[in-house]
Amino acid sequence: EAQLEESGGGLVKPGGSLRLSCTGSGFTFSDAWMSWVRLVPGKGLEWVGRIKTKSEGGTADYAAPVKGRFTILRDDSKDTVSLQMHSLKSEDTAVYYCTATGLEAPFDPWGRGTQVTVSS
Amino acid sequence: DIQMTQSPSSLSASLGDRVIVTCRASQSIINYVNWYQQKPGKAPKLLIYGSANLQSGVPSRFSGSGSGTDFTLIISGLQPEDFATYYCQQSYSTPRTFGQGTTVEIK
């Protein structure tokens, strides 16, 4: 069974940084585009960004609200993907999910999520 | 960016009811729409992909249809475990975008 598990969430002050990690198992991690999606309180699901496979260039794309502040990296030797977040704002407060996808593909599976709270 | 507009934002229904949720894309996305169910404190769960394809393990009372800009999720015979929030999402282009969600509540 394909599974994902996130770690690294927590409470951080505005302007601070945080790094989330996600480890996959039960599927060929290196063949999957990996995405981060967040559940924003009162707003719903919001796509954060994704990284393609190394064979497809390993490039990452980001949603406009996080571009320039967030970075997605992958380490296929460890079946992990990370989300480095800088210059955090209160509006980044959300549950962050790691999920697998592909070209024109849905998001599946999903991790259980990790809470990030940005507050002074 | 492609906007996904879901309706209604919430609805109240009884056990056994037929529930219809609609999603409209701001431009044609062919059939690249997916539907997810999310319960409080849980991760989203993929129900339907490619507009009409039922994900493995999902009950057959869930169905999807549509193409171009207009899509529909139907729950035929609402069960207690179906009370949740449902989201459509387009996988046609980047950035990927979601509808704002439809919360199905008990009447």
Short mmCIF file of C-alpha atoms in Angstrom, two decimals:
data_model
loop_
_atom_site.label_atom_id
_atom_site.label_comp_id
_atom_site.label_asym_id
_atom_site.label_seq_id
_atom_site.Cartn_x
_atom_site.Cartn_y
_atom_site.Cartn_z
CA GLU A 1 0.00 0.00 0.00
CA ALA A 2 1.33 3.42 -0.97
CA GLN A 3 1.85 5.67 2.04
CA LEU A 4 3.22 9.11 2.83
CA GLU A 5 4.14 10.59 6.20
CA GLU A 6 4.93 14.23 6.96
CA SER A 7 6.97 15.65 9.80
CA GLY A 8 8.37 18.97 10.92
CA GLY A 9 5.33 21.13 11.62
CA GLY A 10 5.03 23.44 14.59
CA LEU A 11 4.61 26.96 15.88
CA VAL A 12 6.79 29.66 14.34
CA LYS A 13 6.86 33.45 14.60
CA PRO A 14 6.08 35.68 11.62
CA GLY A 15 9.19 36.06 9.49
CA GLY A 16 10.56 32.74 10.68
CA SER A 17 11.47 29.57 8.83
CA LEU A 18 10.41 25.95 9.00
CA ARG A 19 11.25 22.78 7.08
CA LEU A 20 8.72 20.03 6.47
CA SER A 21 9.68 16.54 5.36
CA CYS A 22 7.68 13.75 3.78
CA THR A 23 8.70 10.10 3.42
CA GLY A 24 7.07 7.72 0.98
CA SER A 25 6.73 3.93 0.99
CA GLY A 26 4.91 1.24 -0.95
CA PHE A 27 5.45 2.81 -4.38
CA THR A 28 8.30 3.85 -6.68
CA PHE A 29 8.97 7.28 -5.19
CA SER A 30 11.36 8.35 -7.93
CA ASP A 31 8.61 7.92 -10.56
CA ALA A 32 6.18 10.30 -8.83
CA TRP A 33 5.75 14.04 -9.02
CA MET A 34 5.50 15.13 -5.40
CA SER A 35 3.24 17.96 -4.33
CA TRP A 36 2.43 19.91 -1.21
CA VAL A 37 -1.17 20.98 -0.59
CA ARG A 38 -2.41 22.93 2.42
CA LEU A 39 -5.76 23.15 4.18
CA VAL A 40 -6.23 26.77 5.15
CA PRO A 41 -8.72 27.44 7.97
CA GLY A 42 -11.95 28.81 6.56
CA LYS A 43 -10.67 28.65 2.97
CA GLY A 44 -10.25 25.03 1.91
CA LEU A 45 -7.53 23.20 0.02
CA GLU A 46 -4.79 25.19 -1.67
CA TRP A 47 -2.02 23.82 -3.91
CA VAL A 48 1.41 24.96 -2.68
CA GLY A 49 3.74 23.50 -5.28
CA ARG A 50 5.21 20.36 -6.80
CA ILE A 51 8.46 18.87 -8.03
CA LYS A 52 8.77 16.68 -11.10
CA THR A 53 10.80 13.47 -11.31
CA LYS A 54 14.54 13.70 -11.84
CA SER A 55 14.11 12.04 -15.25
CA GLU A 56 11.78 14.90 -16.23
CA GLY A 57 14.21 17.54 -15.04
CA GLY A 58 13.34 17.66 -11.33
CA THR A 59 11.95 21.16 -11.70
CA ALA A 60 9.60 22.71 -9.16
CA ASP A 61 6.66 25.07 -9.58
CA TYR A 62 4.96 27.08 -6.88
CA ALA A 63 1.70 28.85 -6.17
CA ALA A 64 1.91 32.62 -6.41
CA PRO A 65 1.42 33.28 -2.64
CA VAL A 66 4.53 31.22 -1.75
CA LYS A 67 6.79 31.74 -4.77
CA GLY A 68 10.17 33.07 -3.70
CA ARG A 69 9.63 32.04 -0.06
CA PHE A 70 9.11 28.26 -0.29
CA THR A 71 11.41 25.66 -1.88
CA ILE A 72 10.62 22.02 -2.66
CA LEU A 73 13.47 19.52 -2.87
CA ARG A 74 13.53 15.75 -3.33
CA ASP A 75 15.99 13.04 -2.30
CA ASP A 76 15.06 9.87 -4.14
CA SER A 77 17.78 7.90 -2.35
CA LYS A 78 15.75 8.38 0.84
CA ASP A 79 12.28 8.51 -0.74
CA THR A 80 11.79 11.95 0.77
CA VAL A 81 10.57 15.35 -0.33
CA SER A 82 10.97 18.50 1.70
CA LEU A 83 9.29 21.90 1.84
CA GLN A 84 11.57 24.68 3.05
CA MET A 85 9.54 27.69 4.16
CA HIS A 86 11.02 31.13 4.78
CA SER A 87 9.58 34.56 5.64
CA LEU A 88 6.49 32.90 7.04
CA LYS A 89 3.30 34.90 7.37
CA SER A 90 0.16 34.40 9.44
CA GLU A 91 -1.68 33.45 6.25
CA ASP A 92 0.64 30.43 5.87
CA THR A 93 -1.04 28.89 8.93
CA ALA A 94 -2.52 25.61 7.69
CA VAL A 95 -2.31 21.85 7.76
CA TYR A 96 0.28 20.87 5.14
CA TYR A 97 -0.15 17.64 3.20
CA CYS A 98 2.32 15.79 1.07
CA THR A 99 0.80 13.98 -1.91
CA ALA A 100 1.90 12.15 -5.03
CA THR A 101 0.80 13.03 -8.53
CA GLY A 102 1.92 13.12 -12.15
CA LEU A 103 1.24 14.76 -15.48
CA GLU A 104 -2.52 15.43 -15.64
CA ALA A 105 -2.92 13.00 -12.72
CA PRO A 106 -4.93 13.34 -9.48
CA PHE A 107 -3.39 13.63 -6.02
CA ASP A 108 -3.06 10.17 -4.49
CA PRO A 109 -1.99 9.03 -1.95
CA TRP A 110 -1.91 11.73 0.73
CA GLY A 111 -0.05 11.94 4.01
CA ARG A 112 -1.91 12.59 7.25
CA GLY A 113 -0.76 16.19 7.33
CA THR A 114 1.28 18.35 9.68
CA GLN A 115 0.10 21.55 11.36
CA VAL A 116 2.01 24.79 10.78
CA THR A 117 1.00 27.76 12.90
CA VAL A 118 2.52 31.19 12.28
CA SER A 119 1.86 33.44 15.24
CA SER A 120 3.70 35.77 17.58
CA ASP B 1 -4.90 30.38 -13.58
CA ILE B 2 -7.98 28.19 -13.97
CA GLN B 3 -10.70 29.00 -11.45
CA MET B 4 -12.88 26.15 -10.17
CA THR B 5 -16.27 27.24 -8.87
CA GLN B 6 -18.21 24.71 -6.82
CA SER B 7 -21.84 24.86 -5.82
CA PRO B 8 -23.45 24.77 -3.42
CA SER B 9 -20.96 25.70 -0.70
CA SER B 10 -23.00 23.61 1.75
CA LEU B 11 -26.11 21.50 1.76
CA SER B 12 -28.25 19.58 4.22
CA ALA B 13 -29.44 16.13 3.25
CA SER B 14 -31.01 13.03 4.77
CA LEU B 15 -29.85 9.45 4.72
CA GLY B 16 -30.75 7.86 1.39
CA ASP B 17 -30.94 11.17 -0.47
CA ARG B 18 -29.40 11.75 -3.88
CA VAL B 19 -26.84 14.54 -3.60
CA ILE B 20 -25.48 16.54 -6.53
CA VAL B 21 -22.42 18.81 -6.36
CA THR B 22 -21.39 20.84 -9.39
CA CYS B 23 -18.07 22.34 -10.40
CA ARG B 24 -17.45 24.83 -13.20
CA ALA B 25 -14.02 25.58 -14.64
CA SER B 26 -13.15 29.05 -15.97
CA GLN B 27 -11.93 27.46 -19.22
CA SER B 28 -12.11 24.04 -20.85
CA ILE B 29 -10.18 21.40 -18.93
CA ILE B 30 -11.37 18.54 -21.15
CA ASN B 31 -11.97 15.84 -18.52
CA TYR B 32 -9.09 16.58 -16.15
CA VAL B 33 -11.16 16.99 -13.02
CA ASN B 34 -10.85 15.00 -9.82
CA TRP B 35 -13.06 14.82 -6.75
CA TYR B 36 -11.95 14.38 -3.14
CA GLN B 37 -13.73 13.75 0.15
CA GLN B 38 -12.34 15.21 3.35
CA LYS B 39 -13.51 14.59 6.91
CA PRO B 40 -12.42 16.74 9.88
CA GLY B 41 -8.90 15.93 11.00
CA LYS B 42 -8.30 13.54 8.11
CA ALA B 43 -6.43 13.74 4.83
CA PRO B 44 -8.39 14.22 1.61
CA LYS B 45 -9.38 10.99 -0.11
CA LEU B 46 -9.53 10.60 -3.89
CA LEU B 47 -13.00 9.52 -5.03
CA ILE B 48 -13.18 10.19 -8.78
CA TYR B 49 -10.43 10.94 -11.32
CA GLY B 50 -10.62 11.94 -14.95
CA SER B 51 -14.17 13.22 -14.43
CA ALA B 52 -15.86 9.82 -14.32
CA ASN B 53 -13.43 7.12 -13.16
CA LEU B 54 -14.12 5.62 -9.74
CA GLN B 55 -11.00 5.22 -7.61
CA SER B 56 -10.39 1.67 -6.44
CA GLY B 57 -12.20 0.89 -3.20
CA VAL B 58 -14.67 3.78 -3.46
CA PRO B 59 -18.34 2.73 -3.20
CA SER B 60 -20.31 2.70 -6.45
CA ARG B 61 -22.87 5.16 -5.05
CA PHE B 62 -20.32 7.84 -5.97
CA SER B 63 -20.24 8.86 -9.63
CA GLY B 64 -18.86 11.71 -11.68
CA SER B 65 -19.59 13.16 -15.09
CA GLY B 66 -18.93 16.13 -17.33
CA SER B 67 -16.47 17.51 -19.82
CA GLY B 68 -15.20 20.87 -20.96
CA THR B 69 -16.13 23.30 -18.20
CA ASP B 70 -19.03 21.68 -16.32
CA PHE B 71 -18.70 18.71 -14.00
CA THR B 72 -20.88 16.88 -11.50
CA LEU B 73 -20.37 14.62 -8.50
CA ILE B 74 -23.39 12.53 -7.53
CA ILE B 75 -23.89 10.51 -4.37
CA SER B 76 -26.77 8.09 -4.92
CA GLY B 77 -28.18 7.10 -1.57
CA LEU B 78 -26.38 9.13 1.10
CA GLN B 79 -24.84 7.03 3.88
CA PRO B 80 -23.79 8.16 7.40
CA GLU B 81 -20.11 8.01 6.46
CA ASP B 82 -20.67 10.40 3.52
CA PHE B 83 -21.14 13.50 5.65
CA ALA B 84 -17.97 15.41 4.80
CA THR B 85 -16.56 18.18 2.63
CA TYR B 86 -16.09 17.51 -1.08
CA TYR B 87 -13.64 19.30 -3.38
CA CYS B 88 -13.19 19.32 -7.12
CA GLN B 89 -9.69 19.92 -8.54
CA GLN B 90 -8.33 20.41 -12.02
CA SER B 91 -5.21 18.58 -13.22
CA TYR B 92 -5.18 20.17 -16.68
CA SER B 93 -2.64 22.90 -16.00
CA THR B 94 -0.29 24.40 -13.42
CA PRO B 95 -1.05 25.83 -10.93
CA ARG B 96 -3.39 23.08 -9.88
CA THR B 97 -6.55 24.59 -8.41
CA PHE B 98 -9.35 23.38 -6.19
CA GLY B 99 -12.97 24.37 -5.83
CA GLN B 100 -13.86 26.05 -2.55
CA GLY B 101 -15.51 22.90 -1.22
CA THR B 102 -19.04 21.66 -0.54
CA THR B 103 -19.92 20.58 2.98
CA VAL B 104 -22.61 17.90 3.18
CA GLU B 105 -24.40 18.05 6.53
CA ILE B 106 -27.11 15.99 8.17
CA LYS B 107 -30.63 17.39 7.81
#
